[in-house]
mmCIF file of C-alpha atoms and ligand atoms in Angstrom:
data_model
loop_
_atom_site.group_PDB
_atom_site.id
_atom_site.type_symbol
_atom_site.label_atom_id
_atom_site.label_comp_id
_atom_site.label_asym_id
_atom_site.label_seq_id
_atom_site.Cartn_x
_atom_site.Cartn_y
_atom_site.Cartn_z
ATOM 1 C CA MET A 17 -0.002 -0.006 0.009
ATOM 2 C CA THR A 18 1.290 3.496 -0.762
ATOM 3 C CA TRP A 19 0.952 6.132 1.872
ATOM 4 C CA SER A 20 0.556 9.774 1.125
ATOM 5 C CA ASN A 21 3.004 12.200 2.718
ATOM 6 C CA ALA A 22 0.281 13.421 5.033
ATOM 7 C CA THR A 23 -0.286 9.864 6.305
ATOM 8 C CA LYS A 24 3.408 9.280 6.795
ATOM 9 C CA TYR A 25 3.697 12.469 8.779
ATOM 10 C CA LEU A 26 0.655 11.609 10.823
ATOM 11 C CA LEU A 27 2.112 8.226 11.665
ATOM 12 C CA ALA A 28 5.443 9.725 12.527
ATOM 13 C CA LYS A 29 3.729 12.241 14.757
ATOM 14 C CA ILE A 30 1.617 9.612 16.470
ATOM 15 C CA ALA A 31 4.675 7.461 17.012
ATOM 16 C CA ARG A 32 6.671 10.383 18.406
ATOM 17 C CA THR A 33 3.832 11.317 20.772
ATOM 18 C CA ALA A 34 3.734 7.793 22.104
ATOM 19 C CA HIS A 35 7.558 7.718 22.363
ATOM 20 C CA ILE A 36 7.915 4.827 19.908
ATOM 21 C CA THR A 37 9.682 4.724 16.672
ATOM 22 C CA ARG A 38 7.752 4.943 13.430
ATOM 23 C CA GLU A 39 8.695 1.326 12.871
ATOM 24 C CA ASP A 40 7.226 0.336 16.207
ATOM 25 C CA ALA A 41 4.057 2.070 15.184
ATOM 26 C CA GLY A 42 3.844 -0.505 12.460
ATOM 27 C CA CYS A 43 4.868 1.810 9.688
ATOM 28 C CA GLN A 44 7.754 0.434 7.684
ATOM 29 C CA GLU A 45 9.121 1.636 4.433
ATOM 30 C CA LEU A 46 9.603 -1.347 2.117
ATOM 31 C CA PHE A 47 12.402 -1.787 -0.356
ATOM 32 C CA LYS A 48 13.694 1.756 0.063
ATOM 33 C CA THR A 49 15.652 1.586 -3.194
ATOM 34 C CA THR A 50 13.143 -0.141 -5.472
ATOM 35 C CA HIS A 51 9.866 1.054 -4.010
ATOM 36 C CA PRO A 52 10.528 4.281 -2.169
ATOM 37 C CA GLY A 53 7.442 5.612 -0.424
ATOM 38 C CA VAL A 54 5.834 2.168 -0.167
ATOM 39 C CA TYR A 55 4.820 1.552 3.459
ATOM 40 C CA ILE A 56 3.309 -1.290 5.381
ATOM 41 C CA PHE A 57 1.344 -0.479 8.374
ATOM 42 C CA ASN A 58 0.453 -2.789 11.281
ATOM 43 C CA PHE A 59 -2.652 -1.455 12.869
ATOM 44 C CA SER A 60 -2.772 -3.651 15.998
ATOM 45 C CA ASN A 61 0.864 -2.830 16.655
ATOM 46 C CA LEU A 62 0.059 0.875 16.492
ATOM 47 C CA CYS A 63 -3.068 0.557 18.678
ATOM 48 C CA TYR A 64 -1.072 -1.308 21.323
ATOM 49 C CA ASN A 65 1.700 1.290 21.357
ATOM 50 C CA LEU A 66 -0.760 4.139 21.241
ATOM 51 C CA GLY A 67 -2.679 3.134 24.357
ATOM 52 C CA MET A 68 -0.570 5.705 26.161
ATOM 53 C CA GLU A 69 0.730 2.766 28.176
ATOM 54 C CA ASN A 70 4.091 4.432 28.003
ATOM 55 C CA ALA A 71 3.027 7.673 29.601
ATOM 56 C CA ILE A 72 0.933 5.898 32.251
ATOM 57 C CA GLU A 73 3.680 3.440 33.053
ATOM 58 C CA ILE A 74 6.224 6.233 33.384
ATOM 59 C CA ALA A 75 3.964 8.264 35.657
ATOM 60 C CA LYS A 76 3.467 5.126 37.797
ATOM 61 C CA HIS A 77 7.239 4.587 37.918
ATOM 62 C CA LEU A 78 7.633 8.161 39.152
ATOM 63 C CA GLY A 79 5.233 7.453 42.020
ATOM 64 C CA PHE A 80 1.833 8.600 40.614
ATOM 65 C CA ASP A 81 -1.173 6.297 40.512
ATOM 66 C CA ALA A 82 -1.971 7.225 36.946
ATOM 67 C CA THR A 83 -5.198 6.039 35.385
ATOM 68 C CA SER A 84 -5.126 7.774 32.008
ATOM 69 C CA ALA A 85 -2.873 10.061 29.933
ATOM 70 C CA LYS A 86 -3.345 12.156 26.880
ATOM 71 C CA PRO A 87 -1.113 14.478 24.904
ATOM 72 C CA PHE A 88 -1.367 18.071 26.131
ATOM 73 C CA GLY A 89 -0.498 21.535 24.802
ATOM 74 C CA SER A 90 1.270 22.593 21.625
ATOM 75 C CA GLY A 91 4.932 22.840 22.489
ATOM 76 C CA HIS A 92 7.476 22.287 19.693
ATOM 77 C CA ILE A 93 10.223 20.674 21.742
ATOM 78 C CA ASN A 94 9.209 18.478 24.735
ATOM 79 C CA ASP A 95 6.451 15.797 24.779
ATOM 80 C CA THR A 96 3.683 16.747 27.205
ATOM 81 C CA PHE A 97 0.858 14.718 28.734
ATOM 82 C CA LYS A 98 -1.905 15.448 31.091
ATOM 83 C CA VAL A 99 -2.044 12.465 33.420
ATOM 84 C CA VAL A 100 -5.027 11.759 35.644
ATOM 85 C CA THR A 101 -4.303 10.375 39.098
ATOM 86 C CA SER A 102 -6.578 9.689 42.083
ATOM 87 C CA SER A 103 -5.491 13.022 43.607
ATOM 88 C CA GLY A 104 -6.097 15.064 40.463
ATOM 89 C CA PRO A 105 -4.324 15.737 37.196
ATOM 90 C CA VAL A 106 -0.543 16.326 36.756
ATOM 91 C CA ILE A 107 1.608 17.203 33.805
ATOM 92 C CA LEU A 108 4.090 14.596 32.640
ATOM 93 C CA GLN A 109 6.814 15.746 30.241
ATOM 94 C CA LYS A 110 9.595 14.071 28.393
ATOM 95 C CA ILE A 111 12.381 16.631 28.159
ATOM 96 C CA ASN A 112 14.001 16.753 24.766
ATOM 97 C CA THR A 113 17.583 16.161 25.886
ATOM 98 C CA ASP A 114 18.989 16.680 22.390
ATOM 99 C CA ILE A 115 18.020 20.303 22.816
ATOM 100 C CA PHE A 116 18.217 20.737 26.614
ATOM 101 C CA LYS A 117 21.639 19.090 26.812
ATOM 102 C CA ASP A 118 22.098 19.979 30.467
ATOM 103 C CA ALA A 119 18.649 18.857 31.690
ATOM 104 C CA ASP A 120 19.828 18.656 35.295
ATOM 105 C CA GLY A 121 21.099 22.275 35.108
ATOM 106 C CA MET A 122 17.831 23.353 33.547
ATOM 107 C CA MET A 123 15.783 21.584 36.270
ATOM 108 C CA ASP A 124 17.944 23.261 38.854
ATOM 109 C CA ASN A 125 17.154 26.708 37.300
ATOM 110 C CA ILE A 126 13.419 25.883 37.349
ATOM 111 C CA LYS A 127 13.525 24.778 40.941
ATOM 112 C CA LYS A 128 15.330 27.931 42.065
ATOM 113 C CA VAL A 129 13.038 30.206 40.158
ATOM 114 C CA SER A 130 9.749 28.483 41.089
ATOM 115 C CA ASP A 131 10.761 28.309 44.751
ATOM 116 C CA TYR A 132 11.557 32.031 44.681
ATOM 117 C CA LEU A 133 8.349 32.918 42.961
ATOM 118 C CA SER A 134 6.354 30.822 45.506
ATOM 119 C CA SER A 135 8.248 32.505 48.355
ATOM 120 C CA ILE A 136 6.969 35.939 47.164
ATOM 121 C CA GLY A 137 3.394 34.671 46.857
ATOM 122 C CA LYS A 138 3.281 34.070 43.063
ATOM 123 C CA THR A 139 1.477 31.114 41.489
ATOM 124 C CA THR A 140 3.609 28.851 39.446
ATOM 125 C CA TYR A 141 3.899 25.159 38.858
ATOM 126 C CA LYS A 142 5.889 22.915 41.139
ATOM 127 C CA VAL A 143 8.253 20.145 40.026
ATOM 128 C CA LEU A 144 6.755 17.053 41.662
ATOM 129 C CA ALA A 145 9.228 14.507 40.299
ATOM 130 C CA TYR A 146 12.195 14.362 37.996
ATOM 131 C CA GLU A 147 14.114 11.479 36.576
ATOM 132 C CA LYS A 148 15.886 12.377 33.355
ATOM 133 C CA PRO A 149 14.388 12.739 30.800
ATOM 134 C CA TRP A 150 11.015 12.660 32.542
ATOM 135 C CA ARG A 151 9.464 15.167 34.929
ATOM 136 C CA VAL A 152 6.083 15.612 36.590
ATOM 137 C CA LEU A 153 4.816 19.124 37.148
ATOM 138 C CA SER A 154 1.798 20.276 39.124
ATOM 139 C CA PHE A 155 -1.276 21.039 37.021
ATOM 140 C CA ILE A 156 -2.650 24.585 37.264
ATOM 141 C CA ASP A 157 -6.368 24.028 37.661
ATOM 142 C CA GLY A 158 -9.128 26.363 36.478
ATOM 143 C CA ALA A 159 -6.944 27.935 33.801
ATOM 144 C CA HIS A 160 -6.247 27.608 30.081
ATOM 145 C CA SER A 161 -3.979 29.136 27.473
ATOM 146 C CA VAL A 162 -4.543 30.286 23.876
ATOM 147 C CA ASP A 163 -2.350 29.735 20.849
ATOM 148 C CA VAL A 164 -3.834 32.666 18.940
ATOM 149 C CA ILE A 165 -4.805 35.748 20.878
ATOM 150 C CA GLU A 166 -8.504 36.472 20.965
ATOM 151 C CA ASP A 167 -8.913 40.109 22.004
ATOM 152 C CA PRO A 168 -6.833 43.151 23.088
ATOM 153 C CA ALA A 169 -7.632 42.499 26.752
ATOM 154 C CA GLN A 170 -5.669 39.258 26.494
ATOM 155 C CA ALA A 171 -2.722 41.212 25.017
ATOM 156 C CA PHE A 172 -2.809 43.601 27.961
ATOM 157 C CA THR A 173 -2.997 40.640 30.386
ATOM 158 C CA ALA A 174 -0.090 38.818 28.730
ATOM 159 C CA GLY A 175 2.072 41.991 28.630
ATOM 160 C CA ALA A 176 1.360 42.664 32.286
ATOM 161 C CA ALA A 177 2.001 39.079 33.259
ATOM 162 C CA PHE A 178 5.441 38.897 31.596
ATOM 163 C CA GLY A 179 6.297 42.441 32.747
ATOM 164 C CA ALA A 180 5.492 41.347 36.352
ATOM 165 C CA PHE A 181 7.463 38.165 35.870
ATOM 166 C CA GLN A 182 10.569 40.163 34.940
ATOM 167 C CA ASN A 183 9.926 42.571 37.748
ATOM 168 C CA ASP A 184 9.572 39.712 40.249
ATOM 169 C CA LEU A 185 12.944 38.327 39.209
ATOM 170 C CA ALA A 186 14.703 41.683 39.157
ATOM 171 C CA ASN A 187 16.494 40.885 42.392
ATOM 172 C CA PHE A 188 17.302 37.310 41.573
ATOM 173 C CA LYS A 189 21.038 36.722 41.244
ATOM 174 C CA ALA A 190 21.906 36.078 37.592
ATOM 175 C CA SER A 191 24.917 33.982 38.571
ATOM 176 C CA ASP A 192 22.606 31.519 40.355
ATOM 177 C CA LEU A 193 21.243 30.392 37.000
ATOM 178 C CA ILE A 194 22.979 28.528 34.209
ATOM 179 C CA GLU A 195 22.572 29.581 30.581
ATOM 180 C CA THR A 196 20.142 26.742 29.636
ATOM 181 C CA ILE A 197 20.743 27.089 25.874
ATOM 182 C CA PRO A 198 23.802 29.239 25.145
ATOM 183 C CA LYS A 199 23.319 32.003 22.556
ATOM 184 C CA PHE A 200 19.640 31.289 22.493
ATOM 185 C CA HIS A 201 18.471 34.653 21.105
ATOM 186 C CA ASN A 202 21.796 35.578 19.561
ATOM 187 C CA THR A 203 20.614 36.602 16.103
ATOM 188 C CA LEU A 204 24.087 36.739 14.587
ATOM 189 C CA TRP A 205 24.726 33.172 15.666
ATOM 190 C CA ARG A 206 21.303 32.086 14.380
ATOM 191 C CA LEU A 207 22.295 33.610 11.029
ATOM 192 C CA GLU A 208 25.453 31.565 11.008
ATOM 193 C CA GLU A 209 23.396 28.465 11.642
ATOM 194 C CA LEU A 210 21.100 29.374 8.769
ATOM 195 C CA ASP A 211 24.071 29.895 6.464
ATOM 196 C CA THR A 212 25.563 26.582 7.462
ATOM 197 C CA ALA A 213 22.264 24.773 6.793
ATOM 198 C CA ALA A 214 21.921 26.584 3.464
ATOM 199 C CA LYS A 215 25.457 25.646 2.473
ATOM 200 C CA ALA A 216 24.944 21.971 3.358
ATOM 201 C CA ASP A 217 21.432 21.985 1.785
ATOM 202 C CA LYS A 218 21.036 18.350 2.911
ATOM 203 C CA LEU A 219 17.548 17.821 1.407
ATOM 204 C CA ASP A 220 17.980 19.980 -1.683
ATOM 205 C CA ARG A 221 15.479 22.453 -0.336
ATOM 206 C CA LEU A 222 17.492 25.670 -0.831
ATOM 207 C CA LYS A 223 15.934 26.025 -4.287
ATOM 208 C CA ASN A 224 12.505 26.442 -2.587
ATOM 209 C CA VAL A 225 13.550 29.374 -0.383
ATOM 210 C CA GLU A 226 15.092 31.938 -2.699
ATOM 211 C CA ALA A 227 12.597 34.627 -1.739
ATOM 212 C CA GLU A 228 12.979 33.893 1.978
ATOM 213 C CA MET A 229 16.790 33.987 1.763
ATOM 214 C CA SER A 230 16.608 37.408 0.003
ATOM 215 C CA PHE A 231 14.283 38.628 2.748
ATOM 216 C CA VAL A 232 16.866 37.492 5.323
ATOM 217 C CA ASP A 233 19.609 39.394 3.506
ATOM 218 C CA LYS A 234 17.720 42.678 3.953
ATOM 219 C CA TYR A 235 18.005 42.322 7.716
ATOM 220 C CA ARG A 236 21.517 41.047 8.171
ATOM 221 C CA SER A 237 22.897 44.496 8.928
ATOM 222 C CA GLN A 238 20.442 45.046 11.823
ATOM 223 C CA ALA A 239 20.854 41.594 13.360
ATOM 224 C CA GLY A 240 23.616 42.652 15.810
ATOM 225 C CA LYS A 241 22.103 45.898 17.052
ATOM 226 C CA VAL A 242 20.878 44.760 20.473
ATOM 227 C CA LEU A 243 23.923 42.552 21.038
ATOM 228 C CA LYS A 244 26.093 45.604 20.446
ATOM 229 C CA LEU A 245 24.083 47.737 22.853
ATOM 230 C CA MET A 246 24.448 44.992 25.464
ATOM 231 C CA ASP A 247 28.207 44.770 24.842
ATOM 232 C CA GLU A 248 28.503 48.504 25.292
ATOM 233 C CA GLY A 249 26.576 48.244 28.588
ATOM 234 C CA GLU A 250 23.681 50.393 27.258
ATOM 235 C CA ILE A 251 21.211 47.513 27.754
ATOM 236 C CA PRO A 252 21.604 45.456 30.926
ATOM 237 C CA VAL A 253 21.469 41.710 31.431
ATOM 238 C CA ARG A 254 18.264 40.789 33.303
ATOM 239 C CA ILE A 255 16.661 37.501 34.326
ATOM 240 C CA THR A 256 14.181 36.851 31.549
ATOM 241 C CA HIS A 257 11.711 34.203 30.478
ATOM 242 C CA ASN A 258 12.945 33.805 26.883
ATOM 243 C CA ASP A 259 9.857 32.042 25.546
ATOM 244 C CA THR A 260 7.103 34.591 26.059
ATOM 245 C CA LYS A 261 4.639 33.084 23.552
ATOM 246 C CA ILE A 262 1.033 33.951 24.330
ATOM 247 C CA ASN A 263 0.363 30.262 25.184
ATOM 248 C CA ASN A 264 2.780 30.444 28.090
ATOM 249 C CA VAL A 265 0.383 32.596 30.121
ATOM 250 C CA MET A 266 -2.247 30.666 32.021
ATOM 251 C CA LEU A 267 -5.600 32.504 31.967
ATOM 252 C CA ASP A 268 -8.277 32.066 34.605
ATOM 253 C CA ASP A 269 -11.181 30.161 33.056
ATOM 254 C CA GLU A 270 -13.730 32.477 34.727
ATOM 255 C CA THR A 271 -12.155 35.888 34.716
ATOM 256 C CA GLY A 272 -9.544 35.689 31.966
ATOM 257 C CA ASP A 273 -6.959 37.125 34.406
ATOM 258 C CA ALA A 274 -3.370 35.814 34.212
ATOM 259 C CA ILE A 275 -2.902 33.192 36.874
ATOM 260 C CA ALA A 276 0.695 32.227 36.111
ATOM 261 C CA VAL A 277 3.482 32.366 33.588
ATOM 262 C CA VAL A 278 4.519 28.833 32.672
ATOM 263 C CA ASP A 279 7.302 27.045 30.711
ATOM 264 C CA LEU A 280 10.263 28.052 32.784
ATOM 265 C CA ASP A 281 12.680 25.956 30.653
ATOM 266 C CA THR A 282 14.568 28.887 29.271
ATOM 267 C CA VAL A 283 14.446 31.291 32.254
ATOM 268 C CA MET A 284 18.025 32.559 32.310
ATOM 269 C CA PRO A 285 20.064 35.735 32.187
ATOM 270 C CA GLY A 286 19.041 37.605 29.015
ATOM 271 C CA CYS A 287 17.583 40.758 27.621
ATOM 272 C CA ALA A 288 14.159 42.191 28.573
ATOM 273 C CA LEU A 289 13.707 43.259 24.921
ATOM 274 C CA TYR A 290 13.859 39.685 23.722
ATOM 275 C CA ASP A 291 10.884 38.855 25.959
ATOM 276 C CA PHE A 292 8.947 41.821 24.742
ATOM 277 C CA GLY A 293 9.818 41.054 21.150
ATOM 278 C CA ASP A 294 8.444 37.506 21.417
ATOM 279 C CA MET A 295 5.231 38.959 22.877
ATOM 280 C CA VAL A 296 4.899 41.239 19.808
ATOM 281 C CA ARG A 297 5.470 38.198 17.636
ATOM 282 C CA THR A 298 2.716 36.179 19.248
ATOM 283 C CA ALA A 299 0.371 38.510 21.121
ATOM 284 C CA THR A 300 -0.259 40.872 18.182
ATOM 285 C CA ALA A 301 -0.552 38.137 15.515
ATOM 286 C CA SER A 302 -3.824 37.879 13.694
ATOM 287 C CA ALA A 303 -3.298 34.209 12.917
ATOM 288 C CA ALA A 304 -1.531 31.032 13.985
ATOM 289 C CA GLU A 305 2.249 30.662 13.772
ATOM 290 C CA ASP A 306 1.653 28.126 10.960
ATOM 291 C CA GLU A 307 -1.121 29.857 8.988
ATOM 292 C CA LYS A 308 -0.606 28.961 5.324
ATOM 293 C CA ASP A 309 -2.726 31.805 3.949
ATOM 294 C CA LEU A 310 -0.362 34.752 4.382
ATOM 295 C CA SER A 311 -3.167 37.237 3.611
ATOM 296 C CA LYS A 312 -4.519 36.328 7.063
ATOM 297 C CA VAL A 313 -1.219 37.066 8.813
ATOM 298 C CA TYR A 314 -0.488 40.529 10.144
ATOM 299 C CA SER A 315 0.270 42.434 13.343
ATOM 300 C CA LYS A 316 -2.828 44.020 14.890
ATOM 301 C CA ILE A 317 -2.234 47.549 16.049
ATOM 302 C CA GLU A 318 -4.932 47.467 18.730
ATOM 303 C CA TYR A 319 -3.339 44.363 20.189
ATOM 304 C CA PHE A 320 0.085 46.056 20.073
ATOM 305 C CA GLU A 321 -1.268 49.065 21.950
ATOM 306 C CA ALA A 322 -2.839 46.838 24.666
ATOM 307 C CA LEU A 323 0.329 44.768 24.897
ATOM 308 C CA VAL A 324 2.606 47.813 25.375
ATOM 309 C CA LYS A 325 0.298 49.316 27.993
ATOM 310 C CA GLY A 326 0.077 46.011 29.864
ATOM 311 C CA TYR A 327 3.833 45.450 29.740
ATOM 312 C CA LEU A 328 4.724 49.001 30.777
ATOM 313 C CA SER A 329 2.228 48.897 33.616
ATOM 314 C CA GLN A 330 4.623 46.352 35.298
ATOM 315 C CA ALA A 331 8.019 46.779 33.661
ATOM 316 C CA LYS A 332 8.884 50.066 35.336
ATOM 317 C CA PHE A 333 12.598 49.238 35.397
ATOM 318 C CA LEU A 334 13.329 49.735 31.685
ATOM 319 C CA ASN A 335 16.011 52.184 30.746
ATOM 320 C CA GLU A 336 15.967 54.613 27.857
ATOM 321 C CA ALA A 337 17.752 52.286 25.398
ATOM 322 C CA GLU A 338 15.349 49.498 26.154
ATOM 323 C CA VAL A 339 12.274 51.681 25.656
ATOM 324 C CA GLU A 340 13.737 53.033 22.402
ATOM 325 C CA ASN A 341 14.076 49.538 21.070
ATOM 326 C CA LEU A 342 10.756 48.036 22.065
ATOM 327 C CA VAL A 343 9.295 48.169 18.568
ATOM 328 C CA PHE A 344 12.575 47.048 16.982
ATOM 329 C CA SER A 345 12.639 44.071 19.386
ATOM 330 C CA GLY A 346 9.375 42.877 17.843
ATOM 331 C CA ILE A 347 11.066 42.859 14.443
ATOM 332 C CA LEU A 348 14.284 41.336 15.767
ATOM 333 C CA ILE A 349 12.776 38.385 17.642
ATOM 334 C CA THR A 350 10.284 37.633 14.951
ATOM 335 C CA PHE A 351 13.211 37.623 12.484
ATOM 336 C CA THR A 352 15.296 35.401 14.819
ATOM 337 C CA ILE A 353 12.535 32.806 15.220
ATOM 338 C CA GLY A 354 11.845 33.019 11.526
ATOM 339 C CA ILE A 355 15.379 32.245 10.567
ATOM 340 C CA ARG A 356 15.427 29.389 13.132
ATOM 341 C CA PHE A 357 12.365 27.874 11.412
ATOM 342 C CA LEU A 358 14.009 28.418 7.990
ATOM 343 C CA ALA A 359 17.314 26.888 9.101
ATOM 344 C CA ASP A 360 15.462 23.880 10.481
ATOM 345 C CA TYR A 361 13.586 23.495 7.229
ATOM 346 C CA LEU A 362 16.902 23.472 5.350
ATOM 347 C CA ALA A 363 18.528 21.151 7.891
ATOM 348 C CA GLY A 364 15.779 18.555 7.503
ATOM 349 C CA ASP A 365 13.377 19.383 10.385
ATOM 350 C CA VAL A 366 15.666 18.188 13.125
ATOM 351 C CA TYR A 367 14.822 20.703 15.849
ATOM 352 C CA PHE A 368 11.185 21.760 15.896
ATOM 353 C CA LYS A 369 8.387 19.169 15.799
ATOM 354 C CA THR A 370 6.680 19.202 12.410
ATOM 355 C CA ASP A 371 3.398 17.718 11.235
ATOM 356 C CA TYR A 372 4.016 17.826 7.495
ATOM 357 C CA ASP A 373 6.764 18.229 4.935
ATOM 358 C CA ASP A 374 7.191 22.016 4.752
ATOM 359 C CA HIS A 375 5.792 22.923 8.157
ATOM 360 C CA ASN A 376 8.929 24.812 9.185
ATOM 361 C CA LEU A 377 8.853 26.778 5.948
ATOM 362 C CA VAL A 378 5.274 27.724 6.460
ATOM 363 C CA ARG A 379 6.235 28.898 9.944
ATOM 364 C CA ALA A 380 9.198 30.907 8.640
ATOM 365 C CA ARG A 381 6.923 32.599 6.052
ATOM 366 C CA THR A 382 4.388 33.709 8.709
ATOM 367 C CA GLN A 383 7.248 35.275 10.712
ATOM 368 C CA PHE A 384 8.530 37.230 7.721
ATOM 369 C CA LYS A 385 5.015 38.357 6.893
ATOM 370 C CA MET A 386 4.637 39.570 10.508
ATOM 371 C CA ILE A 387 7.851 41.563 10.075
ATOM 372 C CA GLU A 388 6.539 43.250 6.969
ATOM 373 C CA SER A 389 3.354 44.102 8.748
ATOM 374 C CA ILE A 390 5.170 45.612 11.726
ATOM 375 C CA GLU A 391 7.408 47.596 9.368
ATOM 376 C CA ASP A 392 4.281 48.981 7.623
ATOM 377 C CA GLN A 393 2.949 50.234 10.892
ATOM 378 C CA ARG A 394 6.241 51.079 12.503
ATOM 379 C CA SER A 395 5.751 54.817 12.986
ATOM 380 C CA GLU A 396 2.335 54.212 14.560
ATOM 381 C CA PHE A 397 3.804 51.589 16.834
ATOM 382 C CA GLU A 398 6.595 53.957 17.846
ATOM 383 C CA ARG A 399 4.021 56.635 18.620
ATOM 384 C CA ILE A 400 2.064 54.202 20.807
ATOM 385 C CA VAL A 401 5.242 53.397 22.817
ATOM 386 C CA GLN A 402 6.026 57.092 23.304
ATOM 387 C CA GLU A 403 2.499 57.802 24.492
ATOM 388 C CA SER A 404 2.529 54.872 26.849
ATOM 389 C CA VAL A 405 5.740 55.412 28.820
HETATM 390 C C1 GN1 B 11 9.844 26.522 20.959
HETATM 391 O O1 GN1 B 11 8.366 24.329 22.447
HETATM 392 P P1 GN1 B 11 7.963 25.736 22.709
HETATM 393 O O2 GN1 B 11 6.711 26.056 21.920
HETATM 394 O O3 GN1 B 11 7.846 26.095 24.102
HETATM 395 C C2 GN1 B 11 11.192 27.183 21.141
HETATM 396 C C3 GN1 B 11 11.105 28.674 21.209
HETATM 397 C C4 GN1 B 11 10.392 29.183 19.993
HETATM 398 C C5 GN1 B 11 9.053 28.490 19.810
HETATM 399 C C6 GN1 B 11 8.405 28.924 18.526
HETATM 400 C C7 GN1 B 11 13.655 25.677 23.573
HETATM 401 O O4 GN1 B 11 9.075 26.724 22.123
HETATM 402 O O5 GN1 B 11 12.347 29.283 21.313
HETATM 403 O O6 GN1 B 11 10.157 30.595 20.068
HETATM 404 O O7 GN1 B 11 9.199 27.099 19.823
HETATM 405 N N1 GN1 B 11 11.861 26.654 22.343
HETATM 406 C C8 GN1 B 11 13.138 26.239 22.308
HETATM 407 O O8 GN1 B 11 7.047 28.626 18.585
HETATM 408 O O9 GN1 B 11 13.813 26.272 21.304
HETATM 409 MG MG1 MG B 12 9.213 26.606 25.583
#
């Protein structure tokens, strides 16, 4: 039987979710050389492996009387399950140790930060168990998150939540935390990675991304601007979240208020602007990160206004150079994430989880479209910042 690409990707995704290889899922490519793309598929094998036995067994092994487990959330890196136990739900996660190479160091960071946040009365999740690569986190009840922002009030809430998060950690000693992923938001280094992937062009995909590579070229000269300001001491190192996607704010089911900021994996010394930039990328976006119809993708000015006002209501510590670069940070981080998606597309989808063949390319395109949209409205955005400080 011949499987379409979509089916193959679905099987690969299912297999990955259940922590089994595609082969274990019963999907085997036959006669790779003579019949490429011909797959056999063992349904009972797949059903067995898909029973979430793995997640349940692992939760039990970690001391939880798990009765059911299902995939949870929309993260691109770790595998996440909501596991039901007799004393309520918990989150079980398999840490991607190819990416979080020092998982112990990362868990240490998370423990220090979450203990500190609890000590000052903030809600956060607790690490209930950890045995590399698995961890169990407390489940934040009565709250949800959104992948695409729904109204300006949510943008205000998210901005205020991340602003408060940075504020709360303002007195936390940077030297107490390791740099979980070195050079994480270093745009110049991300460009080097893109160039390396383009040069190797492993899957012969470079020919598909001429327009995107030209777009990248237009921004190369601006890529080091914030790094330079940091080197010169104009912009300080602060403890930052580093993954301030809108879906990392837990919203109260009843009131819509922010209950907690989650995903503390990349909390480390960084730059406040990178957090704000990632909020602009996700909390002003009109559509999903992987929307294929680019006419639906743009940055919404009313969301930007609410976001800035929310953020500045809490982030009172910003200096002049930081305020001056708030709008630019939206462009810079959207560019940085865009080139990371593009580099991963060229490298063969080895970093971000993908659901179909050109998923990373689709994501890169939405990022570049967002940049164009921010540029189109740049003077308005700058005016909003000036009026909001
Ligand atoms: C990854 O897995 P998730 O969704 O928390 C990535 C972020 C990107 C984001 C893009 C460790 O975050 O840097 O901004 O995807 N995390 C890591 O959606 O690389
Ligand atoms: Mg994350």
